[in-house]
Coordinates of C-alpha atoms in Angstrom, one line a residue:
Chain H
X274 CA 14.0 -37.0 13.8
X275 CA 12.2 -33.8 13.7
X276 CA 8.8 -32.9 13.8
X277 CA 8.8 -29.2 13.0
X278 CA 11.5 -27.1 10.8
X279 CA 12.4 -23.1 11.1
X280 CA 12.1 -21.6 7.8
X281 CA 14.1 -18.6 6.7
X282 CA 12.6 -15.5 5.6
X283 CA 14.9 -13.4 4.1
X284 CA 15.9 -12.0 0.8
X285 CA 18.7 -12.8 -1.6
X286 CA 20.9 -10.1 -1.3
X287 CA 20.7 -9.9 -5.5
X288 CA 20.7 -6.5 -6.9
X289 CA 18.8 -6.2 -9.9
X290 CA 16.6 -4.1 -11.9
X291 CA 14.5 -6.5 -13.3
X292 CA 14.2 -8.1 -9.9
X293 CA 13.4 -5.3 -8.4
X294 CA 10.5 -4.4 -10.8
X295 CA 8.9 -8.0 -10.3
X296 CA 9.6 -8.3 -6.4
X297 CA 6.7 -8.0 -4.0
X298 CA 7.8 -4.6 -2.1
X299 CA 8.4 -4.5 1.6
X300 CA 7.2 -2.2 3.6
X301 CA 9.6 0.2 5.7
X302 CA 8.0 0.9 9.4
X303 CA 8.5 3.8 11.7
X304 CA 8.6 1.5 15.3
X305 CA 7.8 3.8 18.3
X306 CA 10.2 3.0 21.4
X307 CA 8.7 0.0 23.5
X308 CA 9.0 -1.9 26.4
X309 CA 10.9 -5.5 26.4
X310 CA 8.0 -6.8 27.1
X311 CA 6.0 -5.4 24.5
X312 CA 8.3 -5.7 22.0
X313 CA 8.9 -9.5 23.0
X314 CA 5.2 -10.2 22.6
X315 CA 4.4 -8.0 19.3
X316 CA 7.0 -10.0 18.2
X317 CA 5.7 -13.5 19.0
X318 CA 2.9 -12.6 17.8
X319 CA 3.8 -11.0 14.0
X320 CA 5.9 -14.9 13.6
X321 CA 2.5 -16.5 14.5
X322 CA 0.5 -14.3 11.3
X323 CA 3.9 -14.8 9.4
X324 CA 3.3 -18.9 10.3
X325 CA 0.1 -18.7 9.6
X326 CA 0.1 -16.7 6.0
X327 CA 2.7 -19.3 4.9
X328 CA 0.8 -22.1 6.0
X329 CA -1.9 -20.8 3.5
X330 CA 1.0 -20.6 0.7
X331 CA 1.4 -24.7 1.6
X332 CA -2.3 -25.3 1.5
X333 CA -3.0 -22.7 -1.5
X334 CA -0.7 -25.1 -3.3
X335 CA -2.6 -28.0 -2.6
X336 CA -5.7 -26.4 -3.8
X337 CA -4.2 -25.5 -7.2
X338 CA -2.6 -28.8 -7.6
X339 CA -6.4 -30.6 -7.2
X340 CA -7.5 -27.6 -9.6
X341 CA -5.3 -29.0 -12.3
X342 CA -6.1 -32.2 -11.5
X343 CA -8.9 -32.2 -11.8
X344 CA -8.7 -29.8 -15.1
X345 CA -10.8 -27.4 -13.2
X346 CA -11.8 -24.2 -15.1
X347 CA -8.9 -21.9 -16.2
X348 CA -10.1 -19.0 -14.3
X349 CA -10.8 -21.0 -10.8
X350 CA -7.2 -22.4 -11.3
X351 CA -5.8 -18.7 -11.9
X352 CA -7.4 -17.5 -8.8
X353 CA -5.8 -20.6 -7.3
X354 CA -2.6 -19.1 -8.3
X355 CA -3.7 -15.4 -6.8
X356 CA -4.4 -16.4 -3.8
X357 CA -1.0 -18.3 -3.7
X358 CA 0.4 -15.0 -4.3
X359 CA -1.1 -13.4 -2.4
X360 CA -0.8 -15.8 0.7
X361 CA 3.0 -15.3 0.1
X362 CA 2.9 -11.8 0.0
X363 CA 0.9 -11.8 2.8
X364 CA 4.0 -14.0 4.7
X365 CA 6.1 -11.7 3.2
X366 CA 4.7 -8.3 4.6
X367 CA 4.4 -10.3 8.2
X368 CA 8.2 -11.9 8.1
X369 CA 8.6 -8.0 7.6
X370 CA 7.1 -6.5 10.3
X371 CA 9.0 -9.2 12.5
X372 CA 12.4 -7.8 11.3
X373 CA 11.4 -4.3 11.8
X374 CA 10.4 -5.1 15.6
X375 CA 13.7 -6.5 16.1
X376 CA 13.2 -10.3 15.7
X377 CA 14.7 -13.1 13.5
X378 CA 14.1 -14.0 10.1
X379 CA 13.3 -17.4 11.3
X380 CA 10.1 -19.0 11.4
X381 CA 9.1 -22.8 13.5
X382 CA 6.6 -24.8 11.8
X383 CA 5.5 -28.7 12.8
X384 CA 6.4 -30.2 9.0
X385 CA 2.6 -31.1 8.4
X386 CA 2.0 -27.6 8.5
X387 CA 4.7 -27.4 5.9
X388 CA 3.5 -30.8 3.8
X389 CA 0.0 -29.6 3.2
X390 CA -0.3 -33.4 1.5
X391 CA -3.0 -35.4 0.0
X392 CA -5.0 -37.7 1.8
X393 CA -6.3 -41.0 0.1
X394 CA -9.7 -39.6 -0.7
X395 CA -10.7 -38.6 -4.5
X396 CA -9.6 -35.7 -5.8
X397 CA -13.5 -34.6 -5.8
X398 CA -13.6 -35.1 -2.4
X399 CA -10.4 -33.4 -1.4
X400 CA -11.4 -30.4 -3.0
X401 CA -14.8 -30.2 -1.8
X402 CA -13.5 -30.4 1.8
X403 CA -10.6 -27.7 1.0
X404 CA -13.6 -25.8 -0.5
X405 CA -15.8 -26.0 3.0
X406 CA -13.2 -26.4 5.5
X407 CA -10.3 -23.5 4.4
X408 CA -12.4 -22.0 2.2
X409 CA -16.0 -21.1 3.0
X410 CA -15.0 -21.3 6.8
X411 CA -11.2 -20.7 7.5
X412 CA -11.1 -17.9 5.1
X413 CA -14.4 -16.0 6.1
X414 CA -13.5 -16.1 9.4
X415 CA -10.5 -14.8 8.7
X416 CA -11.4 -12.1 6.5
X417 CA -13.9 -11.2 9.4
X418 CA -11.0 -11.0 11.9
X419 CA -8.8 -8.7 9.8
X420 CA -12.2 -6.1 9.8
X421 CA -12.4 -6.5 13.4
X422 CA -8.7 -5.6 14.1
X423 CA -8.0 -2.8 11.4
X424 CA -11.2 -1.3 12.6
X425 CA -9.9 -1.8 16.3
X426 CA -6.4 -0.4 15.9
X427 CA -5.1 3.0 15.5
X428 CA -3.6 4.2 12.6
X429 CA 0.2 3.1 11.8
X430 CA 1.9 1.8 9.1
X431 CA 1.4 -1.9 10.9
X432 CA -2.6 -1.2 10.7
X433 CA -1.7 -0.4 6.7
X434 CA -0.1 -3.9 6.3
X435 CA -2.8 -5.3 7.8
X436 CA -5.1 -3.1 5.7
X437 CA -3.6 -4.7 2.8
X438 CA -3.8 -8.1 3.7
X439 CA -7.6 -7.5 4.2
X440 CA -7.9 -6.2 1.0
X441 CA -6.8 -9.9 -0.7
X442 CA -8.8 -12.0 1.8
X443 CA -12.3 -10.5 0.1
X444 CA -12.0 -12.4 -3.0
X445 CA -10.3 -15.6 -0.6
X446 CA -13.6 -15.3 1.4
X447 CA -15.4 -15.4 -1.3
X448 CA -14.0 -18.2 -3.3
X449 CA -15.5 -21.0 -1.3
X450 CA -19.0 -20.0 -1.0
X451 CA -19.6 -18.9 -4.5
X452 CA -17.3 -21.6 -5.7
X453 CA -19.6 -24.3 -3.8
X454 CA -22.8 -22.5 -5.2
X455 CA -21.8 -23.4 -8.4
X456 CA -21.0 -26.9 -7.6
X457 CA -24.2 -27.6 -5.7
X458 CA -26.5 -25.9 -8.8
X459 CA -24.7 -27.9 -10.8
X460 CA -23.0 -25.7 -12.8
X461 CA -19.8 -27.1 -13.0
X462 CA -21.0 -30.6 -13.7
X463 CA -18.5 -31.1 -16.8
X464 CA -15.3 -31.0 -14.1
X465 CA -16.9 -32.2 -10.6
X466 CA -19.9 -33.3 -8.9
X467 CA -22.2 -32.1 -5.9
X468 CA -21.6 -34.9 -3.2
X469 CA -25.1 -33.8 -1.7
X470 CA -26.1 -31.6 0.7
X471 CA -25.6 -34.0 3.3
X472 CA -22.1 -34.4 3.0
X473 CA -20.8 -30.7 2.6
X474 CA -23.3 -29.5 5.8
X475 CA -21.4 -32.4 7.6
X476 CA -18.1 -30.7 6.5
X477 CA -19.2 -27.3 7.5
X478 CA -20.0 -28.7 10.7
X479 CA -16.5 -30.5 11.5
X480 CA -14.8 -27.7 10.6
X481 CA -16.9 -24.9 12.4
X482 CA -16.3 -27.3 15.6
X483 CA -13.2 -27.5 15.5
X484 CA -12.7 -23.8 14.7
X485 CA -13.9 -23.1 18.0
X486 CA -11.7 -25.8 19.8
X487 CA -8.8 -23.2 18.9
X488 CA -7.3 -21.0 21.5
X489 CA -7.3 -18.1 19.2
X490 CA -5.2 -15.8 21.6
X491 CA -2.6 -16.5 23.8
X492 CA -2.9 -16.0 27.3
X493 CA -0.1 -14.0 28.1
X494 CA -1.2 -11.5 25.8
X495 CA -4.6 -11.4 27.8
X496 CA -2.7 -10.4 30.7
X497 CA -0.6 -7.7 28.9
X498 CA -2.9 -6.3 27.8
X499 CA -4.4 -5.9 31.6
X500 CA -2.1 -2.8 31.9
X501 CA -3.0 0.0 30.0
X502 CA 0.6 1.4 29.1
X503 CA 0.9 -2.0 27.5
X504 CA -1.8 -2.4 25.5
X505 CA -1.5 0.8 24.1
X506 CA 1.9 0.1 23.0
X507 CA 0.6 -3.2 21.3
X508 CA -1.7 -2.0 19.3
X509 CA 0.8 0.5 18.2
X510 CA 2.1 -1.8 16.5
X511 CA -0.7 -3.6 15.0
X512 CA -2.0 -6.2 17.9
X513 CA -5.7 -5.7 19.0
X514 CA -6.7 -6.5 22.3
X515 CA -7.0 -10.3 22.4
X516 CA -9.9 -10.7 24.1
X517 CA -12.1 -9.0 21.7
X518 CA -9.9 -10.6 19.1
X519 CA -11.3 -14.1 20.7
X520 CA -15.2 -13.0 20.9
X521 CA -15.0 -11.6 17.2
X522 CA -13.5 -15.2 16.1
X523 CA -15.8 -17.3 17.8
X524 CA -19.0 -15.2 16.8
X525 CA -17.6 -14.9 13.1
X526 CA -17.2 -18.9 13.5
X527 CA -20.6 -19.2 14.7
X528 CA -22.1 -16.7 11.9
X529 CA -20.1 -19.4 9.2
X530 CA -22.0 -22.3 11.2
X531 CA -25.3 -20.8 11.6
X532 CA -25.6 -19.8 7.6
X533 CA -24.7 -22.9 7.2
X534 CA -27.2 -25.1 8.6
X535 CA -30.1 -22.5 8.5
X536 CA -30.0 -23.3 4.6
Chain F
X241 CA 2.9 -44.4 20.8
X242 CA 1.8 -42.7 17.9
X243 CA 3.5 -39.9 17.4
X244 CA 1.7 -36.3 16.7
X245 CA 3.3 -35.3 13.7
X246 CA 4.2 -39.1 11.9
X247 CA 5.0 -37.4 8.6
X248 CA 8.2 -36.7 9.5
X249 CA 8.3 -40.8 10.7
X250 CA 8.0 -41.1 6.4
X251 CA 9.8 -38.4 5.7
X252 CA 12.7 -36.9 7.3
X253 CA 13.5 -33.1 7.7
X254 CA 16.2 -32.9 5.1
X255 CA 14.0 -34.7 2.7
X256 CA 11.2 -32.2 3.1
X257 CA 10.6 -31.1 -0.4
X258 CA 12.9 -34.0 -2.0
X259 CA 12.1 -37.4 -1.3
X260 CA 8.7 -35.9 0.2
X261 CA 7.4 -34.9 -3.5
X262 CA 4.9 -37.5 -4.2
X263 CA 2.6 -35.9 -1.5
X264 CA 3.3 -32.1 -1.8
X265 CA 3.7 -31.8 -5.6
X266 CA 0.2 -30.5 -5.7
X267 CA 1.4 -27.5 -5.8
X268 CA 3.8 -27.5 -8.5
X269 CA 3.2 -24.2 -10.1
X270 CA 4.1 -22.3 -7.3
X271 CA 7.3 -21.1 -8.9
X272 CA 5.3 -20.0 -12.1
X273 CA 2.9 -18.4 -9.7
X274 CA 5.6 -16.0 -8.0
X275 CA 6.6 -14.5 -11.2
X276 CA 2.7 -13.9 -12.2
X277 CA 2.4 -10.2 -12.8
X278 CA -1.3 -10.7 -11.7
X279 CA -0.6 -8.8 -8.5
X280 CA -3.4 -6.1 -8.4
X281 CA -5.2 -6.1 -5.8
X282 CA -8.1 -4.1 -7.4
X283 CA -10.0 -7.4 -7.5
X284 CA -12.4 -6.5 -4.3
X285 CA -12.4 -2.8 -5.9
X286 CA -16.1 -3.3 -6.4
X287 CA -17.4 -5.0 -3.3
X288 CA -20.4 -3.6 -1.7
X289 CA -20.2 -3.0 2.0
X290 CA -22.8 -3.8 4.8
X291 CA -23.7 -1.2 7.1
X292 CA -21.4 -1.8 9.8
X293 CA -21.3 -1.5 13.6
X294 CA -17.8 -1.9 13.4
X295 CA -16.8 -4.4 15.8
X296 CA -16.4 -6.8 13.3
X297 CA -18.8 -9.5 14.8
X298 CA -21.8 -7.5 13.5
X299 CA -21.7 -8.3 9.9
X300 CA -25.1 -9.8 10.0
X301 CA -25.7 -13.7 10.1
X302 CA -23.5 -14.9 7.5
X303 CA -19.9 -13.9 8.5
X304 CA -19.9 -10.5 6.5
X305 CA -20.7 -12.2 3.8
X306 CA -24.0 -10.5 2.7
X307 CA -23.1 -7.0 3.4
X308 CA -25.3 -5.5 0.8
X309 CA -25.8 -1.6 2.3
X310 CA -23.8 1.7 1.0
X311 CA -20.8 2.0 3.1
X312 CA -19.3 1.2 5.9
X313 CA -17.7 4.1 8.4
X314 CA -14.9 2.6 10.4
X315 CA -13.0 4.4 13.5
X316 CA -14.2 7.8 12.0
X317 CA -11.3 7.4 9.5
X318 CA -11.5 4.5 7.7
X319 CA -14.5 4.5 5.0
X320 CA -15.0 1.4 3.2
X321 CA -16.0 1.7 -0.4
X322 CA -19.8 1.5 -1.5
X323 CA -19.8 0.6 -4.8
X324 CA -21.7 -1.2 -7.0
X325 CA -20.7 -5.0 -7.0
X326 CA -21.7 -8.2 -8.9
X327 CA -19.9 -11.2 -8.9
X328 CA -18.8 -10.8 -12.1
X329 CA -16.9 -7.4 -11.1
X330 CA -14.9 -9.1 -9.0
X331 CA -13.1 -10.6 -11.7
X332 CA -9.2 -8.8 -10.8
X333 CA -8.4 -6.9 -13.6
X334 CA -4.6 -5.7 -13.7
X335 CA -3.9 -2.7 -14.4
X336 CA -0.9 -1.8 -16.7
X337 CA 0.8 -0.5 -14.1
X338 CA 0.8 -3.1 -11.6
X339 CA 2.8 -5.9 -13.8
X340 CA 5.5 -5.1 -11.1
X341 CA 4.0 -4.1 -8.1
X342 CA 1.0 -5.1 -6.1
X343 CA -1.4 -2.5 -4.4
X344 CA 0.3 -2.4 -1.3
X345 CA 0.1 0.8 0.4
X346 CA 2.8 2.0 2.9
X347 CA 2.7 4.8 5.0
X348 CA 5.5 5.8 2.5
X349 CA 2.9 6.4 -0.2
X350 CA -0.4 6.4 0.9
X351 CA -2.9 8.3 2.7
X352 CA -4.4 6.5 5.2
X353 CA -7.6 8.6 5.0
X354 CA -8.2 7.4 1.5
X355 CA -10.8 5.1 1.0
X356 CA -10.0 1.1 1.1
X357 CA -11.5 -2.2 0.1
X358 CA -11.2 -4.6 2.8
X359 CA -14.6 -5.1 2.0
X360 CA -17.3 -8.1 2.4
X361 CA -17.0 -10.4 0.1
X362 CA -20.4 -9.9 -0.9
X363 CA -21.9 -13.5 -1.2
X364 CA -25.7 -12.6 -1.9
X365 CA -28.5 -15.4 -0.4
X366 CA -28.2 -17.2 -3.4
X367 CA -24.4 -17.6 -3.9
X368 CA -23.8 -19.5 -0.3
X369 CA -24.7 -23.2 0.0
X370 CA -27.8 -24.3 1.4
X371 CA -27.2 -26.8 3.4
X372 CA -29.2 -28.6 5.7
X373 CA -27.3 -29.8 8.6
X374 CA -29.2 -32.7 9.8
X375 CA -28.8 -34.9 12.3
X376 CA -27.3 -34.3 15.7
X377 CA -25.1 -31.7 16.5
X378 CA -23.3 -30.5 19.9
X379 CA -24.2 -26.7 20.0
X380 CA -20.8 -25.7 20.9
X381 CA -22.0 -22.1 21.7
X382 CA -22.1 -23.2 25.1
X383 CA -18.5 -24.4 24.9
X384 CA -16.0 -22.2 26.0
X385 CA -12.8 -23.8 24.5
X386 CA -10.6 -21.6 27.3
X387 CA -12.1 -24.4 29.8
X388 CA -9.4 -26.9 28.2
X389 CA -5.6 -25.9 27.6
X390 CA -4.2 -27.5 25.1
X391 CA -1.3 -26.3 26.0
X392 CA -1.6 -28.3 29.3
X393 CA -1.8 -31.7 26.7
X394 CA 0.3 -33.3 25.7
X395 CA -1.6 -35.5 22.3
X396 CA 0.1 -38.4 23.3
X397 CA -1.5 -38.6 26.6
X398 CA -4.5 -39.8 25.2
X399 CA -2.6 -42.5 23.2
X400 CA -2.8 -46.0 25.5
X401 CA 0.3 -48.1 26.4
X402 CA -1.3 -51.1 25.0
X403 CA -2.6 -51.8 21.5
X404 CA -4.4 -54.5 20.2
X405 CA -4.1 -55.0 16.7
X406 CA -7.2 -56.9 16.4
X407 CA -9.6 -54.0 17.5
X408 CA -12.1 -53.7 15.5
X409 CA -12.5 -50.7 16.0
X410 CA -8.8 -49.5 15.0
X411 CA -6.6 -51.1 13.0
X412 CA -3.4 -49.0 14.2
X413 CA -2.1 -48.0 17.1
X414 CA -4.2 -45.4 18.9
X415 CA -6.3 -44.6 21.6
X416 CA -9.2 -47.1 22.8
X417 CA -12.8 -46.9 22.4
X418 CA -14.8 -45.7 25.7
X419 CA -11.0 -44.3 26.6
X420 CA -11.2 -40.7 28.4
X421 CA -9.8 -38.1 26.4
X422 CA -9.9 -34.8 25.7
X423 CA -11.4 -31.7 23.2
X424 CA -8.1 -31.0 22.1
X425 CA -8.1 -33.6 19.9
X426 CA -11.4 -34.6 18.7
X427 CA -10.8 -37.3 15.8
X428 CA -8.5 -40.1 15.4
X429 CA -7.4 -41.2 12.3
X430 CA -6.5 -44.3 11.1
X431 CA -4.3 -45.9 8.4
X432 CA -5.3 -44.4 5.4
X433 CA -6.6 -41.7 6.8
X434 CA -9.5 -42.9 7.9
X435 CA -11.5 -41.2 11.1
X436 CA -11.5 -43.9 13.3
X437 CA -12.7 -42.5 17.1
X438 CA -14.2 -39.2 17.7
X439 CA -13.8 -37.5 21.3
X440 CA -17.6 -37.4 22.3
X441 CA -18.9 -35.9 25.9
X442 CA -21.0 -38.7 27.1
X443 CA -22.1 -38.7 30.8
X444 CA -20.1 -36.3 32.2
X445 CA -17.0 -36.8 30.9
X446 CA -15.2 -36.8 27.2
X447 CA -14.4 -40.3 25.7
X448 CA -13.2 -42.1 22.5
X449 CA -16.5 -43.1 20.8
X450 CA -16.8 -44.6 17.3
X451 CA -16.3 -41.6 14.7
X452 CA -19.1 -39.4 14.6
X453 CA -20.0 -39.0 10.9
X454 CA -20.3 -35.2 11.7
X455 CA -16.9 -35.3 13.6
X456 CA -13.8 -33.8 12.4
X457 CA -12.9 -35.3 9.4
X458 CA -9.0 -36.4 8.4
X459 CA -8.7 -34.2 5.4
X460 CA -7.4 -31.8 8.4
X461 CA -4.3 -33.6 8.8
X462 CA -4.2 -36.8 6.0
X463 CA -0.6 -37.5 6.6
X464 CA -1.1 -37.9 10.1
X465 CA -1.9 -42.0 9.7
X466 CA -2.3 -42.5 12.2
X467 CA -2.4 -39.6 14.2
X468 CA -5.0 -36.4 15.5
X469 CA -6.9 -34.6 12.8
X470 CA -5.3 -30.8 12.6
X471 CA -7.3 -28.6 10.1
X472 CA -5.6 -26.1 8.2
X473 CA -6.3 -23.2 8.2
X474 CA -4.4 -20.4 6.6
X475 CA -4.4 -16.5 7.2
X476 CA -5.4 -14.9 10.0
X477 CA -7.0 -16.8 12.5
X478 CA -5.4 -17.0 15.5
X479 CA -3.1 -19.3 17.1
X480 CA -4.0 -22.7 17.9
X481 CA -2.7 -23.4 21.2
X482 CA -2.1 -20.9 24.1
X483 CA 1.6 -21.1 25.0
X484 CA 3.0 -22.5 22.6
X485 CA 6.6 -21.7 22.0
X486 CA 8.5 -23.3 18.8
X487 CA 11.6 -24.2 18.3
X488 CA 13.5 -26.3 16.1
X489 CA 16.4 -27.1 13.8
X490 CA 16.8 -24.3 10.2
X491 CA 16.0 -26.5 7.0
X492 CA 18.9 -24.8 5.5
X493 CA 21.4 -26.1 8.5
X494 CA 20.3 -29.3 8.3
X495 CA 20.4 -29.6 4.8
X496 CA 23.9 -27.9 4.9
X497 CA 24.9 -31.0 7.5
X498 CA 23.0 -33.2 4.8
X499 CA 25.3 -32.2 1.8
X500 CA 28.3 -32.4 4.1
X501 CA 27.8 -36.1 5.1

């Protein structure tokens, strides 16, 4: 049986106005002429965002689910649904920039990544540790990392996408922390309650240490990026040099981790 | 062995989002979601920006997250708004002409030069948890995580040949206390989804130890009973193993061959 599925990305062909007018847009890139090699590994590495931003659609949904669940607060439940959105649009936009580099439409992913599901926890619980682990951490970090590499990148209509990815993950970074202020003062006391300081400092902790277990960057892209030509031609098209990539992650991980415990 | 990715041992590929329901219909709105018209992206519109170096690792302390100065010049080009932001300003408003588009600029229609948003999300002191870590924690600062290659492990390595059942310490098939094993995985979870082991570095060397209470906890992965903790983590946060190169059946062919049987 199989552990991992590849998921389609492509559109449905259907041609209508109304469509049209609700469908998230997809950008049209100019791609300057590159190398096999480059083109291989700016590939590669567009499926791994594309992965990635669709593994948050999964784990969005899982978030909104407890939301409801829980009969969380109409407006945290809405932003649920934004972020959903904009997780897929996100997917969406980096499916796109595959296709215009000459790949497939098809993405791998191991079917956990694609199950998201619940554990046998309370609903309290899962949340809070959604709300610590993706949220104040994941999502932060990540919002860090898309600075780092628009500000590292030279302008091109790949550095725009990414641009506007950026743009959505300020209110995703922000969810967690301010969401989890509330919580802790005690301010949404009629839906959920605090599990303690204790407990959500032990979260941040698990999840900061295993943030920095991650490889971040693959190593063939290290040594791509070792010849000039190369990386120039990579971050044409929207990839950062990866080393710099790995020390901004691991200090914005260490930043999350720091806050967290100096408090 | 225990497998890596046991989901699929209770539920097949084909049945992915069929027979699979009962532990992924969390998310049941997500149709309803996709035809929200609540697409702007003007939400962060009003975020205040820190003053930045610009190498994105020198947001301050707190991940960005307390940028409070006036703006934020970025490769000489890129100026990131200073404007006046509260939390409640946040609040996305839609605009009436954004029921069918989102904010997506496109070198078709934009002018790179013109001021973004990708802003801070602008958590003041107040709004970030205060937490107190307590109790003992590895500094992993001194860790370099491109000492191990995960790529180079394979998760079942760690799993031993022979399982007791009567184990105290697990009640599934896993790896053994005092067992070596490795960073790439760091929790073990049991039935239920219960951590059960925690990859500790004692004396030199990494072993199973009882579960660390501050260890990796099995929300990460809860289907994986039993089976390593993997945290989720969406967006843009890098890969998690080096090397890694995926490949596997389409969903649609196998569920074409499904229909055909």
């Amino acid at each position: 049986m199989a552990d991992a599925l590849t998921i389609d990305f492509d559109r449905s062909g259907i041609i209508d106005p109304v469509f049209a007018h609700f469908a998230i847009p997809v950008p049209t890139l100019d791609v300057p002429p590159l190398s096999g090699v480059v083109r291989d590994a700016a590939v590669r590495i567009w499926v791994d965002r594309a992965r990635s931003e669709y593994v948050g659609v999964m784990i969005v949904r899982k978030l909104h689910g407890l939301l409801v669940d829980l009969n969380a607060p109409m407006d945290l439940q809405e932003l649920a649904l934004r972020m959903l959105l904009d997780e897929q649009r996100h997917a969406n936009l980096c499916s796109a920039v595959v296709g215009a580099l000459g790949g497939d439409s098809g993405v791998t992913f191991d079917v956990p990544e694609l199950q998201q599901p619940r554990s046998a926890a309370t609903l309290e619980s899962q949340l809070i540790e959604m709300l610590v682990g993706t949220y104040a951490c994941g999502e932060v970090v990540a919002h860090t990392l898309l600075r780092h590499v628009v500000k590292a990148l030279p302008k091109s209509g790949f550095r725009l996408v990414l641009q506007s990815i950026a743009k959505d993950e300020v209110l995703h970074a922000r969810f967690g922390p301010t969401l989890l202020a509330s919580i802790r003062a005690g301010e949404q006391a009629s839906w959920i309650d605090c599990p303690g300081d204790a407990v959500i400092s032990a979260l941040y902790s698990a999840q900061c240490r295993w943030m920095l277990g991650r490889d971040v960057v693959d190593a063939r892209d290290v040594r791509l990026f070792e010849d000039d030509e190369q990386a120039r031609a990579m971050c044409s098209v929207g990839v950062s040099e990866p080393r710099a990539f790995k020390a901004a992650y691991m200090a914005a991980v260490e930043r999350v981790r720091r806050h967290a415990r100096s408090r | 062995m225990s497998t890596r990715f046991s989901p699929i041992l209770i539920c097949g590929a084909a049945t992915l989002f069929s027979a699979c329901e009962s532990s992924t219909t969390t998310g049941g709105g997500v149709s309803d979601a996709q035809s929200s018209d609540a697409q702007s992206s003007d939400a962060q519109a009003s975020d205040t920006q820190a003053s930045d170096s610009g190498d994105g690792s020198s947001d301050g302390d707190d991940g960005g997250l307390q940028d409070a100065s006036a703006e934020d010049v970025v490769d000489g080009d890129d100026v990131y708004a200073a404007e006046d932001a509260l939390p409640s300003d946040d609040v996305p408003v839609v605009a009436e002409d954004v029921q069918a588009r989102t904010d997506i600029e496109f070198p078709s229609d934009v002018d790179e030069d013109s001021v973004t948003d990708t802003e801070s999300p602008d958590i003041t002191e107040t709004d970030v948890p205060g937490v107190d870590a307590g109790g003992p924690d590895v500094d992993f600062a001194d860790v370099d995580p491109g000492d191990v290659d995960p790529g180079d492990v394979d998760p079942g390595d760690v799993v031993p040949g022979d399982f007791d059942p009567g184990d105290d310490v697990q009640t599934t098939k896993g790896p053994q206390l005092g067992e070596p094993c490795d960073l790439s995985i760091q929790t073990w979870c049991g039935d239920e989804a219960v951590p059960t082991l925690s990859c500790e570095y004692i004396e030199a060397e990494w072993v199973w130890t009882e579960y660390n209470e501050n260890g990796l906890p099995c929300f990460c992965h809860p289907a994986s009973s039993p089976g390593p903790a993997i945290c989720a983590v969406p967006g843009f946060v890098g890969i998690d193993q080096s090397g890694r190169d995926r490949q596997a059946p389409s969903l649609r062919a196998l569920r074409r061959a499904a229909r055909l049987v």
